[in-house]
mmCIF file of C-alpha atoms in Angstrom:
data_model
loop_
_atom_site.group_PDB
_atom_site.id
_atom_site.type_symbol
_atom_site.label_atom_id
_atom_site.label_comp_id
_atom_site.label_asym_id
_atom_site.label_seq_id
_atom_site.Cartn_x
_atom_site.Cartn_y
_atom_site.Cartn_z
ATOM 1 C CA UNK A 224 -23.518 8.463 -45.049
ATOM 2 C CA UNK A 225 -22.404 6.719 -41.874
ATOM 3 C CA UNK A 226 -21.177 9.080 -39.173
ATOM 4 C CA UNK A 227 -17.877 7.953 -37.680
ATOM 5 C CA UNK A 228 -17.691 7.917 -33.895
ATOM 6 C CA UNK A 229 -14.809 9.647 -32.151
ATOM 7 C CA UNK A 230 -11.948 7.324 -31.163
ATOM 8 C CA UNK A 231 -11.804 6.302 -27.546
ATOM 9 C CA UNK A 232 -9.168 7.659 -25.181
ATOM 10 C CA UNK A 233 -6.843 4.911 -23.962
ATOM 11 C CA UNK A 234 -5.877 4.990 -20.282
ATOM 12 C CA UNK A 235 -3.545 2.339 -18.900
ATOM 13 C CA UNK A 236 -3.443 1.843 -15.134
ATOM 14 C CA UNK A 237 -0.263 0.136 -13.966
ATOM 15 C CA UNK A 238 -0.857 -1.688 -10.681
ATOM 16 C CA UNK A 239 -4.048 -3.255 -9.368
ATOM 17 C CA UNK A 240 -3.826 -2.512 -5.671
ATOM 18 C CA UNK A 241 -6.080 -0.226 -3.646
ATOM 19 C CA UNK A 242 -5.125 2.921 -5.596
ATOM 20 C CA UNK A 243 -5.009 1.427 -9.079
ATOM 21 C CA UNK A 244 -8.258 -0.531 -8.830
ATOM 22 C CA UNK A 245 -10.148 2.466 -7.456
ATOM 23 C CA UNK A 246 -8.657 4.700 -10.156
ATOM 24 C CA UNK A 247 -9.700 2.301 -12.918
ATOM 25 C CA UNK A 248 -13.290 2.242 -11.652
ATOM 26 C CA UNK A 249 -13.374 6.020 -11.203
ATOM 27 C CA UNK A 250 -12.304 6.568 -14.816
ATOM 28 C CA UNK A 251 -15.597 5.020 -15.945
ATOM 29 C CA UNK A 252 -17.269 8.368 -15.275
ATOM 30 C CA UNK A 253 -16.559 9.032 -18.970
ATOM 31 C CA UNK A 254 -17.980 6.607 -21.515
ATOM 32 C CA UNK A 255 -15.336 7.483 -24.113
ATOM 33 C CA UNK A 256 -12.419 6.177 -22.026
ATOM 34 C CA UNK A 257 -10.976 2.739 -22.777
ATOM 35 C CA UNK A 258 -9.440 1.439 -19.528
ATOM 36 C CA UNK A 259 -6.766 -1.249 -19.204
ATOM 37 C CA UNK A 260 -5.533 -2.383 -15.799
ATOM 38 C CA UNK A 261 -2.155 -4.141 -15.789
ATOM 39 C CA UNK A 262 -1.323 -6.216 -12.739
ATOM 40 C CA UNK A 263 1.237 -8.942 -12.100
ATOM 41 C CA UNK A 264 -1.261 -11.214 -10.312
ATOM 42 C CA UNK A 265 -4.692 -12.453 -11.413
ATOM 43 C CA UNK A 266 -6.152 -11.661 -7.986
ATOM 44 C CA UNK A 267 -6.458 -8.514 -5.886
ATOM 45 C CA UNK A 268 -4.306 -8.633 -2.751
ATOM 46 C CA UNK A 269 -5.686 -7.197 0.488
ATOM 47 C CA UNK A 270 -2.332 -6.123 1.787
ATOM 48 C CA UNK A 271 -3.796 -5.019 5.110
ATOM 49 C CA UNK A 272 -4.711 -8.664 5.750
ATOM 50 C CA UNK A 273 -1.432 -10.335 4.765
ATOM 51 C CA UNK A 274 -0.449 -10.862 8.403
ATOM 52 C CA UNK A 275 -3.690 -12.809 8.807
ATOM 53 C CA UNK A 276 -2.912 -14.930 5.767
ATOM 54 C CA UNK A 277 0.565 -15.680 7.109
ATOM 55 C CA UNK A 278 -0.861 -16.758 10.452
ATOM 56 C CA UNK A 279 -3.716 -18.721 8.856
ATOM 57 C CA UNK A 280 -6.377 -16.598 10.531
ATOM 58 C CA UNK A 281 -7.884 -15.117 7.376
ATOM 59 C CA UNK A 282 -7.748 -14.759 3.609
ATOM 60 C CA UNK A 283 -6.133 -11.837 1.807
ATOM 61 C CA UNK A 284 -7.253 -12.006 -1.817
ATOM 62 C CA UNK A 285 -10.331 -11.092 -3.838
ATOM 63 C CA UNK A 286 -11.305 -11.810 -7.431
ATOM 64 C CA UNK A 287 -11.016 -8.894 -9.832
ATOM 65 C CA UNK A 288 -14.290 -9.786 -11.504
ATOM 66 C CA UNK A 289 -15.994 -8.782 -8.233
ATOM 67 C CA UNK A 290 -14.081 -5.484 -8.031
ATOM 68 C CA UNK A 291 -13.769 -4.034 -11.532
ATOM 69 C CA UNK A 292 -16.502 -2.212 -13.383
ATOM 70 C CA UNK A 293 -17.868 -3.358 -16.712
ATOM 71 C CA UNK A 294 -15.606 -2.735 -19.674
ATOM 72 C CA UNK A 295 -12.308 -2.554 -17.776
ATOM 73 C CA UNK A 296 -9.760 -4.883 -19.352
ATOM 74 C CA UNK A 297 -7.463 -6.743 -16.947
ATOM 75 C CA UNK A 298 -4.042 -7.713 -18.316
ATOM 76 C CA UNK A 299 -2.111 -10.069 -16.041
ATOM 77 C CA UNK A 300 1.512 -9.247 -16.765
ATOM 78 C CA UNK A 301 4.493 -7.312 -15.470
ATOM 79 C CA UNK A 302 5.613 -3.958 -16.878
ATOM 80 C CA UNK A 303 9.199 -3.821 -18.072
ATOM 81 C CA UNK A 304 9.288 -0.217 -19.197
ATOM 82 C CA UNK A 305 7.210 2.882 -19.780
ATOM 83 C CA UNK A 306 8.172 4.488 -23.090
ATOM 84 C CA UNK A 307 6.881 7.980 -22.356
ATOM 85 C CA UNK A 308 8.057 9.504 -25.629
ATOM 86 C CA UNK A 309 5.931 7.099 -27.671
ATOM 87 C CA UNK A 310 3.207 6.711 -25.010
ATOM 88 C CA UNK A 311 3.701 2.995 -24.828
ATOM 89 C CA UNK A 312 4.002 0.394 -22.073
ATOM 90 C CA UNK A 313 6.264 -2.599 -22.702
ATOM 91 C CA UNK A 314 5.137 -5.700 -20.810
ATOM 92 C CA UNK A 315 7.194 -8.620 -19.559
ATOM 93 C CA UNK A 316 5.546 -10.888 -22.130
ATOM 94 C CA UNK A 317 6.762 -8.627 -24.921
ATOM 95 C CA UNK A 318 3.320 -7.166 -25.578
ATOM 96 C CA UNK A 319 3.112 -3.394 -25.996
ATOM 97 C CA UNK A 320 0.174 -1.225 -24.936
ATOM 98 C CA UNK A 321 -0.335 2.268 -26.332
ATOM 99 C CA UNK A 322 -1.858 4.900 -24.089
ATOM 100 C CA UNK A 323 -3.094 8.469 -24.142
ATOM 101 C CA UNK A 324 -2.737 8.710 -20.357
ATOM 102 C CA UNK A 325 -1.125 6.421 -17.802
ATOM 103 C CA UNK A 326 -1.838 6.097 -14.084
ATOM 104 C CA UNK A 327 1.222 4.888 -12.196
ATOM 105 C CA UNK A 328 0.026 2.891 -9.166
ATOM 106 C CA UNK A 329 2.687 0.232 -8.680
ATOM 107 C CA UNK A 330 2.490 0.255 -4.875
ATOM 108 C CA UNK A 331 5.263 -0.690 -2.483
ATOM 109 C CA UNK A 332 6.838 -3.652 -0.771
ATOM 110 C CA UNK A 333 9.104 -4.484 2.141
ATOM 111 C CA UNK A 334 12.862 -4.707 2.019
ATOM 112 C CA UNK A 335 15.447 -6.729 3.925
ATOM 113 C CA UNK A 336 18.735 -4.897 4.448
ATOM 114 C CA UNK A 337 21.777 -6.368 2.733
ATOM 115 C CA UNK A 338 23.994 -5.072 5.533
ATOM 116 C CA UNK A 339 22.356 -7.408 8.074
ATOM 117 C CA UNK A 340 23.901 -10.855 7.556
ATOM 118 C CA UNK A 341 21.313 -13.558 6.970
ATOM 119 C CA UNK A 342 18.323 -11.216 6.718
ATOM 120 C CA UNK A 343 17.754 -11.528 2.982
ATOM 121 C CA UNK A 344 18.353 -15.282 2.944
ATOM 122 C CA UNK A 345 16.668 -16.429 6.142
ATOM 123 C CA UNK A 346 14.070 -13.872 7.229
ATOM 124 C CA UNK A 347 10.438 -14.033 6.114
ATOM 125 C CA UNK A 348 8.220 -11.127 5.070
ATOM 126 C CA UNK A 349 4.517 -10.264 5.021
ATOM 127 C CA UNK A 350 4.869 -7.432 2.506
ATOM 128 C CA UNK A 351 3.513 -9.341 -0.490
ATOM 129 C CA UNK A 352 1.270 -12.307 -1.211
ATOM 130 C CA UNK A 353 3.941 -14.849 -2.060
ATOM 131 C CA UNK A 354 6.081 -13.985 0.980
ATOM 132 C CA UNK A 355 3.094 -14.235 3.313
ATOM 133 C CA UNK A 356 2.205 -17.619 1.822
ATOM 134 C CA UNK A 357 5.769 -18.892 2.336
ATOM 135 C CA UNK A 358 5.664 -17.776 5.966
ATOM 136 C CA UNK A 359 2.330 -19.530 6.404
ATOM 137 C CA UNK A 360 3.826 -22.796 5.145
ATOM 138 C CA UNK A 361 6.894 -22.366 7.362
ATOM 139 C CA UNK A 362 4.776 -21.761 10.468
ATOM 140 C CA UNK A 363 2.609 -24.779 9.690
ATOM 141 C CA UNK A 364 5.718 -26.962 9.968
ATOM 142 C CA UNK A 365 6.742 -25.512 13.336
ATOM 143 C CA UNK A 366 5.500 -26.765 16.718
ATOM 144 C CA UNK A 367 3.387 -24.157 18.486
ATOM 145 C CA UNK A 368 6.053 -23.803 21.188
ATOM 146 C CA UNK A 369 8.766 -22.802 18.684
ATOM 147 C CA UNK A 370 9.971 -19.206 19.258
ATOM 148 C CA UNK A 371 9.284 -16.599 16.577
ATOM 149 C CA UNK A 372 10.999 -13.216 16.252
ATOM 150 C CA UNK A 373 9.438 -10.214 14.519
ATOM 151 C CA UNK A 374 11.844 -7.430 13.541
ATOM 152 C CA UNK A 375 10.324 -3.965 13.195
ATOM 153 C CA UNK A 376 7.855 -2.261 15.513
ATOM 154 C CA UNK A 377 5.824 -0.272 13.031
ATOM 155 C CA UNK A 378 2.178 -1.150 12.471
ATOM 156 C CA UNK A 379 2.956 -4.233 10.352
ATOM 157 C CA UNK A 380 5.349 -5.619 12.951
ATOM 158 C CA UNK A 381 2.907 -4.988 15.787
ATOM 159 C CA UNK A 382 0.025 -6.643 13.937
ATOM 160 C CA UNK A 383 2.124 -9.656 12.935
ATOM 161 C CA UNK A 384 3.523 -10.170 16.439
ATOM 162 C CA UNK A 385 0.029 -9.923 17.954
ATOM 163 C CA UNK A 386 -1.477 -12.359 15.455
ATOM 164 C CA UNK A 387 1.253 -14.917 16.159
ATOM 165 C CA UNK A 388 1.099 -14.512 19.934
ATOM 166 C CA UNK A 389 -2.677 -14.848 20.056
ATOM 167 C CA UNK A 390 -2.191 -18.336 18.622
ATOM 168 C CA UNK A 391 -0.069 -19.220 21.621
ATOM 169 C CA UNK A 392 3.324 -18.855 19.969
ATOM 170 C CA UNK A 393 6.234 -17.359 21.970
ATOM 171 C CA UNK A 394 7.037 -14.093 20.180
ATOM 172 C CA UNK A 395 9.836 -11.551 20.534
ATOM 173 C CA UNK A 396 9.320 -8.138 18.929
ATOM 174 C CA UNK A 397 12.610 -6.363 18.139
ATOM 175 C CA UNK A 398 11.749 -2.679 17.848
ATOM 176 C CA UNK A 399 15.020 -1.143 16.732
ATOM 177 C CA UNK A 400 13.912 2.059 18.448
ATOM 178 C CA UNK A 401 10.562 2.936 19.979
ATOM 179 C CA UNK A 402 7.505 0.696 19.881
ATOM 180 C CA UNK A 403 4.958 2.160 17.431
ATOM 181 C CA UNK A 404 6.892 5.348 16.540
ATOM 182 C CA UNK A 405 3.901 6.748 14.602
ATOM 183 C CA UNK A 406 1.648 6.528 17.678
ATOM 184 C CA UNK A 407 0.998 8.958 20.513
ATOM 185 C CA UNK A 408 2.045 8.117 24.070
ATOM 186 C CA UNK A 409 -1.477 6.922 24.851
ATOM 187 C CA UNK A 410 -1.694 4.859 21.673
ATOM 188 C CA UNK A 411 1.669 3.279 22.464
ATOM 189 C CA UNK A 412 0.522 2.373 25.974
ATOM 190 C CA UNK A 413 -2.608 0.767 24.560
ATOM 191 C CA UNK A 414 -0.563 -1.386 22.169
ATOM 192 C CA UNK A 415 2.054 -2.245 24.808
ATOM 193 C CA UNK A 416 -0.629 -3.329 27.266
ATOM 194 C CA UNK A 417 -2.137 -5.774 24.797
ATOM 195 C CA UNK A 418 1.278 -7.115 23.761
ATOM 196 C CA UNK A 419 2.089 -7.796 27.416
ATOM 197 C CA UNK A 420 -1.221 -9.621 27.844
ATOM 198 C CA UNK A 421 -0.348 -11.781 24.842
ATOM 199 C CA UNK A 422 3.071 -12.543 26.288
ATOM 200 C CA UNK A 423 5.064 -10.776 23.568
ATOM 201 C CA UNK A 424 8.637 -9.980 24.615
ATOM 202 C CA UNK A 425 9.037 -6.373 23.423
ATOM 203 C CA UNK A 426 12.656 -5.216 23.030
ATOM 204 C CA UNK A 427 12.935 -1.460 22.514
ATOM 205 C CA UNK A 428 16.100 0.476 21.645
ATOM 206 C CA UNK A 429 17.812 -2.609 20.290
ATOM 207 C CA UNK A 430 18.188 -3.742 16.680
ATOM 208 C CA UNK A 431 18.778 -6.992 14.832
ATOM 209 C CA UNK A 432 22.448 -7.330 13.840
ATOM 210 C CA UNK A 433 22.358 -10.813 12.299
ATOM 211 C CA UNK A 434 19.717 -13.389 11.363
ATOM 212 C CA UNK A 435 20.611 -17.059 11.791
ATOM 213 C CA UNK A 436 18.540 -20.113 10.918
ATOM 214 C CA UNK A 437 17.731 -20.637 14.609
ATOM 215 C CA UNK A 438 18.356 -17.243 16.245
ATOM 216 C CA UNK A 439 18.610 -13.470 15.905
ATOM 217 C CA UNK A 440 21.723 -11.676 17.148
ATOM 218 C CA UNK A 441 20.942 -8.251 18.600
ATOM 219 C CA UNK A 442 22.963 -5.040 18.539
ATOM 220 C CA UNK A 443 23.726 -5.407 22.261
ATOM 221 C CA UNK A 444 25.215 -8.865 21.683
ATOM 222 C CA UNK A 445 22.262 -10.858 23.009
ATOM 223 C CA UNK A 446 21.154 -13.914 21.046
ATOM 224 C CA UNK A 447 17.396 -14.538 20.793
ATOM 225 C CA UNK A 448 16.328 -18.079 19.815
ATOM 226 C CA UNK A 449 14.134 -17.943 16.708
ATOM 227 C CA UNK A 450 12.772 -20.834 14.697
ATOM 228 C CA UNK A 451 11.241 -18.316 12.271
ATOM 229 C CA UNK A 452 12.165 -14.656 11.845
ATOM 230 C CA UNK A 453 9.798 -12.155 10.235
ATOM 231 C CA UNK A 454 11.319 -8.915 8.903
ATOM 232 C CA UNK A 455 8.829 -6.046 8.762
ATOM 233 C CA UNK A 456 11.210 -3.063 8.922
ATOM 234 C CA UNK A 457 11.921 -1.127 5.750
ATOM 235 C CA UNK A 458 10.056 0.187 2.731
ATOM 236 C CA UNK A 459 10.717 -0.026 -1.011
ATOM 237 C CA UNK A 460 8.898 0.680 -4.254
ATOM 238 C CA UNK A 461 9.386 -0.936 -7.672
ATOM 239 C CA UNK A 462 12.042 0.773 -9.783
ATOM 240 C CA UNK A 463 9.830 0.983 -12.872
ATOM 241 C CA UNK A 464 9.792 4.802 -12.921
ATOM 242 C CA UNK A 465 13.578 5.055 -12.636
ATOM 243 C CA UNK A 466 14.055 2.332 -15.285
ATOM 244 C CA UNK A 467 11.789 4.338 -17.554
ATOM 245 C CA UNK A 468 13.803 7.534 -17.182
ATOM 246 C CA UNK A 469 11.268 9.340 -14.989
ATOM 247 C CA UNK A 470 12.434 11.366 -12.025
ATOM 248 C CA UNK A 471 11.917 9.873 -8.583
ATOM 249 C CA UNK A 472 12.680 10.647 -4.955
ATOM 250 C CA UNK A 473 15.502 8.877 -3.102
ATOM 251 C CA UNK A 474 13.309 5.828 -2.445
ATOM 252 C CA UNK A 475 12.098 5.516 -6.028
ATOM 253 C CA UNK A 476 8.639 7.092 -5.804
ATOM 254 C CA UNK A 477 7.566 9.026 -8.881
ATOM 255 C CA UNK A 478 7.941 12.777 -8.380
ATOM 256 C CA UNK A 479 4.744 14.658 -9.169
ATOM 257 C CA UNK A 480 3.196 18.061 -8.697
ATOM 258 C CA UNK A 481 0.175 18.611 -6.453
ATOM 259 C CA UNK A 482 -2.183 17.318 -9.145
ATOM 260 C CA UNK A 483 -0.317 13.980 -9.007
ATOM 261 C CA UNK A 484 1.080 14.612 -12.499
ATOM 262 C CA UNK A 485 4.645 13.497 -13.191
ATOM 263 C CA UNK A 486 7.018 16.459 -13.280
ATOM 264 C CA UNK A 487 8.480 14.920 -16.452
ATOM 265 C CA UNK A 488 5.374 14.027 -18.435
ATOM 266 C CA UNK A 489 1.840 15.488 -18.302
ATOM 267 C CA UNK A 490 0.384 12.216 -19.612
ATOM 268 C CA UNK A 491 1.574 10.246 -16.574
ATOM 269 C CA UNK A 492 -0.269 10.575 -13.252
ATOM 270 C CA UNK A 493 0.657 8.722 -10.051
ATOM 271 C CA UNK A 494 -1.317 7.332 -7.122
ATOM 272 C CA UNK A 495 -0.675 5.293 -3.993
ATOM 273 C CA UNK A 496 2.563 4.400 -2.233
ATOM 274 C CA UNK A 497 4.733 5.021 -5.312
ATOM 275 C CA UNK A 498 3.675 8.670 -5.656
ATOM 276 C CA UNK A 499 5.616 11.568 -4.161
ATOM 277 C CA UNK A 500 3.525 14.738 -4.686
ATOM 278 C CA UNK A 501 5.788 17.770 -4.284
ATOM 279 C CA UNK A 502 8.399 15.346 -2.956
ATOM 280 C CA UNK A 503 6.211 14.826 0.139
ATOM 281 C CA UNK A 504 4.568 11.367 -0.038
ATOM 282 C CA UNK A 505 1.612 10.450 2.120
ATOM 283 C CA UNK A 506 1.874 7.646 4.662
ATOM 284 C CA UNK A 507 1.720 4.145 3.228
ATOM 285 C CA UNK A 508 -1.857 3.051 3.930
ATOM 286 C CA UNK A 509 -5.099 2.129 2.178
ATOM 287 C CA UNK A 510 -6.461 5.264 3.894
ATOM 288 C CA UNK A 511 -4.248 7.250 1.522
ATOM 289 C CA UNK A 512 -4.299 4.897 -1.472
ATOM 290 C CA UNK A 513 -8.021 4.990 -2.246
ATOM 291 C CA UNK A 514 -8.348 8.792 -2.248
ATOM 292 C CA UNK A 515 -5.108 9.116 -4.224
ATOM 293 C CA UNK A 516 -6.508 6.706 -6.825
ATOM 294 C CA UNK A 517 -9.700 8.717 -7.175
ATOM 295 C CA UNK A 518 -7.799 12.005 -7.399
ATOM 296 C CA UNK A 519 -5.357 10.624 -9.969
ATOM 297 C CA UNK A 520 -8.327 9.533 -12.082
ATOM 298 C CA UNK A 521 -9.882 12.992 -11.668
ATOM 299 C CA UNK A 522 -6.660 14.582 -12.915
ATOM 300 C CA UNK A 523 -6.779 12.422 -16.047
ATOM 301 C CA UNK A 524 -10.484 13.174 -16.574
ATOM 302 C CA UNK A 525 -9.821 16.905 -16.189
ATOM 303 C CA UNK A 526 -7.059 16.820 -18.770
ATOM 304 C CA UNK A 527 -9.290 14.916 -21.198
ATOM 305 C CA UNK A 528 -11.984 17.562 -20.682
ATOM 306 C CA UNK A 529 -9.458 20.365 -21.197
ATOM 307 C CA UNK A 530 -9.913 21.781 -17.693
ATOM 308 C CA UNK A 531 -7.353 22.471 -14.963
ATOM 309 C CA UNK A 532 -6.895 19.497 -12.600
ATOM 310 C CA UNK A 533 -7.533 20.063 -8.906
ATOM 311 C CA UNK A 534 -4.696 19.981 -6.407
ATOM 312 C CA UNK A 535 -4.383 17.074 -4.014
ATOM 313 C CA UNK A 536 -6.895 17.423 -1.187
ATOM 314 C CA UNK A 537 -7.369 14.731 1.422
ATOM 315 C CA UNK A 538 -7.269 14.301 5.160
ATOM 316 C CA UNK A 539 -6.467 11.527 7.604
ATOM 317 C CA UNK A 540 -8.470 10.292 10.583
ATOM 318 C CA UNK A 541 -6.038 8.062 12.419
ATOM 319 C CA UNK A 542 -4.381 4.663 12.512
ATOM 320 C CA UNK A 543 -6.242 1.456 13.249
ATOM 321 C CA UNK A 544 -4.172 -1.510 14.437
ATOM 322 C CA UNK A 545 -5.311 -5.088 14.880
ATOM 323 C CA UNK A 546 -3.842 -6.805 17.943
ATOM 324 C CA UNK A 547 -4.992 -10.299 17.155
ATOM 325 C CA UNK A 548 -8.568 -11.133 16.215
ATOM 326 C CA UNK A 549 -10.194 -9.881 19.402
ATOM 327 C CA UNK A 550 -8.406 -6.632 20.297
ATOM 328 C CA UNK A 551 -7.125 -3.525 18.595
ATOM 329 C CA UNK A 552 -6.045 0.077 19.031
ATOM 330 C CA UNK A 553 -7.520 3.040 17.189
ATOM 331 C CA UNK A 554 -5.112 5.992 17.268
ATOM 332 C CA UNK A 555 -6.805 9.288 16.412
ATOM 333 C CA UNK A 556 -4.931 11.866 14.326
ATOM 334 C CA UNK A 557 -5.181 15.392 13.037
ATOM 335 C CA UNK A 558 -6.160 15.788 9.412
ATOM 336 C CA UNK A 559 -2.464 16.157 8.482
ATOM 337 C CA UNK A 560 -1.866 12.641 9.912
ATOM 338 C CA UNK A 561 -0.018 13.722 13.060
ATOM 339 C CA UNK A 562 -1.304 11.710 16.053
ATOM 340 C CA UNK A 563 -3.205 13.285 18.924
ATOM 341 C CA UNK A 564 -2.897 11.836 22.399
ATOM 342 C CA UNK A 565 -6.228 10.026 22.130
ATOM 343 C CA UNK A 566 -6.583 6.316 21.464
ATOM 344 C CA UNK A 567 -9.279 3.689 21.820
ATOM 345 C CA UNK A 568 -8.287 0.133 22.687
ATOM 346 C CA UNK A 569 -9.924 -3.255 23.135
ATOM 347 C CA UNK A 570 -12.690 -5.139 21.355
ATOM 348 C CA UNK A 571 -14.398 -2.010 20.044
ATOM 349 C CA UNK A 572 -11.187 -0.974 18.288
ATOM 350 C CA UNK A 573 -10.904 -4.477 16.815
ATOM 351 C CA UNK A 574 -14.430 -4.133 15.437
ATOM 352 C CA UNK A 575 -13.559 -0.745 13.913
ATOM 353 C CA UNK A 576 -10.463 -2.218 12.276
ATOM 354 C CA UNK A 577 -12.435 -5.111 10.781
ATOM 355 C CA UNK A 578 -15.128 -2.734 9.526
ATOM 356 C CA UNK A 579 -12.446 -0.617 7.837
ATOM 357 C CA UNK A 580 -10.907 -3.669 6.164
ATOM 358 C CA UNK A 581 -14.287 -4.786 4.841
ATOM 359 C CA UNK A 582 -15.295 -1.239 3.956
ATOM 360 C CA UNK A 583 -12.239 -0.740 1.772
ATOM 361 C CA UNK A 584 -13.330 -3.480 -0.641
ATOM 362 C CA UNK A 585 -16.950 -2.367 -0.346
ATOM 363 C CA UNK A 586 -15.954 1.121 -1.527
ATOM 364 C CA UNK A 587 -14.084 -0.274 -4.536
ATOM 365 C CA UNK A 588 -17.087 -2.422 -5.484
ATOM 366 C CA UNK A 589 -19.461 0.509 -5.066
ATOM 367 C CA UNK A 590 -17.277 2.645 -7.316
ATOM 368 C CA UNK A 591 -17.361 -0.170 -9.892
ATOM 369 C CA UNK A 592 -21.172 -0.173 -9.796
ATOM 370 C CA UNK A 593 -21.564 3.606 -9.573
ATOM 371 C CA UNK A 594 -18.529 5.559 -10.825
ATOM 372 C CA UNK A 595 -18.095 8.843 -8.994
ATOM 373 C CA UNK A 596 -19.704 7.629 -5.777
ATOM 374 C CA UNK A 597 -16.408 7.295 -3.908
ATOM 375 C CA UNK A 598 -16.074 9.715 -1.014
ATOM 376 C CA UNK A 599 -12.994 10.707 0.932
ATOM 377 C CA UNK A 600 -12.309 13.147 3.735
ATOM 378 C CA UNK A 601 -10.817 16.437 2.562
ATOM 379 C CA UNK A 602 -9.139 19.388 4.198
ATOM 380 C CA UNK A 603 -5.849 17.891 5.368
ATOM 381 C CA UNK A 604 -2.857 20.212 5.372
ATOM 382 C CA UNK A 605 0.001 19.566 2.973
ATOM 383 C CA UNK A 606 3.660 20.322 3.735
ATOM 384 C CA UNK A 607 5.281 23.373 2.192
ATOM 385 C CA UNK A 608 5.746 22.814 -1.527
ATOM 386 C CA UNK A 609 9.177 21.883 -2.818
ATOM 387 C CA UNK A 610 10.731 22.841 -6.179
ATOM 388 C CA UNK A 611 9.243 19.595 -7.532
ATOM 389 C CA UNK A 612 5.775 21.172 -7.218
ATOM 390 C CA UNK A 613 5.490 22.776 -10.589
ATOM 391 C CA UNK A 614 2.606 22.349 -12.968
ATOM 392 C CA UNK A 615 3.171 20.642 -16.278
ATOM 393 C CA UNK A 616 1.308 21.522 -19.447
ATOM 394 C CA UNK A 617 0.275 19.302 -22.298
ATOM 395 C CA UNK A 618 2.304 19.859 -25.464
#
């Protein structure tokens, strides 16, 4: 008599960014798990390098066959809906995928405000691959002396402005408020010093009121000439969770408990920018995404094994900012991600930043080759738990 083998457990990972790709590889710790990764693009996007792609100073994609472990199935498609009641994912092509567990790792993107005239129609973005490519083409058609305006003085805006200015382009950085609001006073001085050396015109405490094809109108009435405007302010996540009837925070991130499990469905676990554990999401960064991916996978593996999943446990080190190809700033932070007044600037910081960018892909590839090898720093404090932090039990 032939002995029948136990059926495999189907896990679908939605989103092939830093969190989703790491989670898919980490799930291979169990041989009885069938893993499907659904992603809208056939290539992995290094989002932390998109400003380089836009400025034609580097590439920002990698092939999935170099990143995914053996046996992981890649489906290139969009996800229209998650049918949680029937444990099914409906794809844009009409295909349906059944799952036993689902990891929700759809990531995030930028947003241009509809209340700013001209922003949505005329401003460029570096928040996704296609937008960065369009900006690259637009810049290629502009003389080097043409003025460029970057709106938003967070890390993306700072990196984009620096990359452009290092090429010799005249750049204005419209901060809206403070330059580098997530930095300490020392970190901000380090960034400001390099921006001055690059000739960037930094405008603090003033916002963009209107975007025109050849200028940006500021909140104080000034008009800044701009042959190309790059909008880096704002944050959004795909509305897949809300469309699927799952509860989200005000931005659209999936609400989970501290094990990263959806508060609506114990079979759905979230990771990355689109996760809001206890209603308190971590900062958008690959520094958070990788560990969240591994921990989401661990939650699924624990549930398969019938054990209690561990609560979220990770810590931050700091923020590393590229200021062109030759300089950078490394802002140190407490484990809860609040900055300390210590920062390292210059070529050493640029080398650290580049090592981190390369190391992120290296870690994903290592996890593909040796599941369970991924390491992340633990011990960071979490905010006080909200009512959303309640455990969910399997039916």
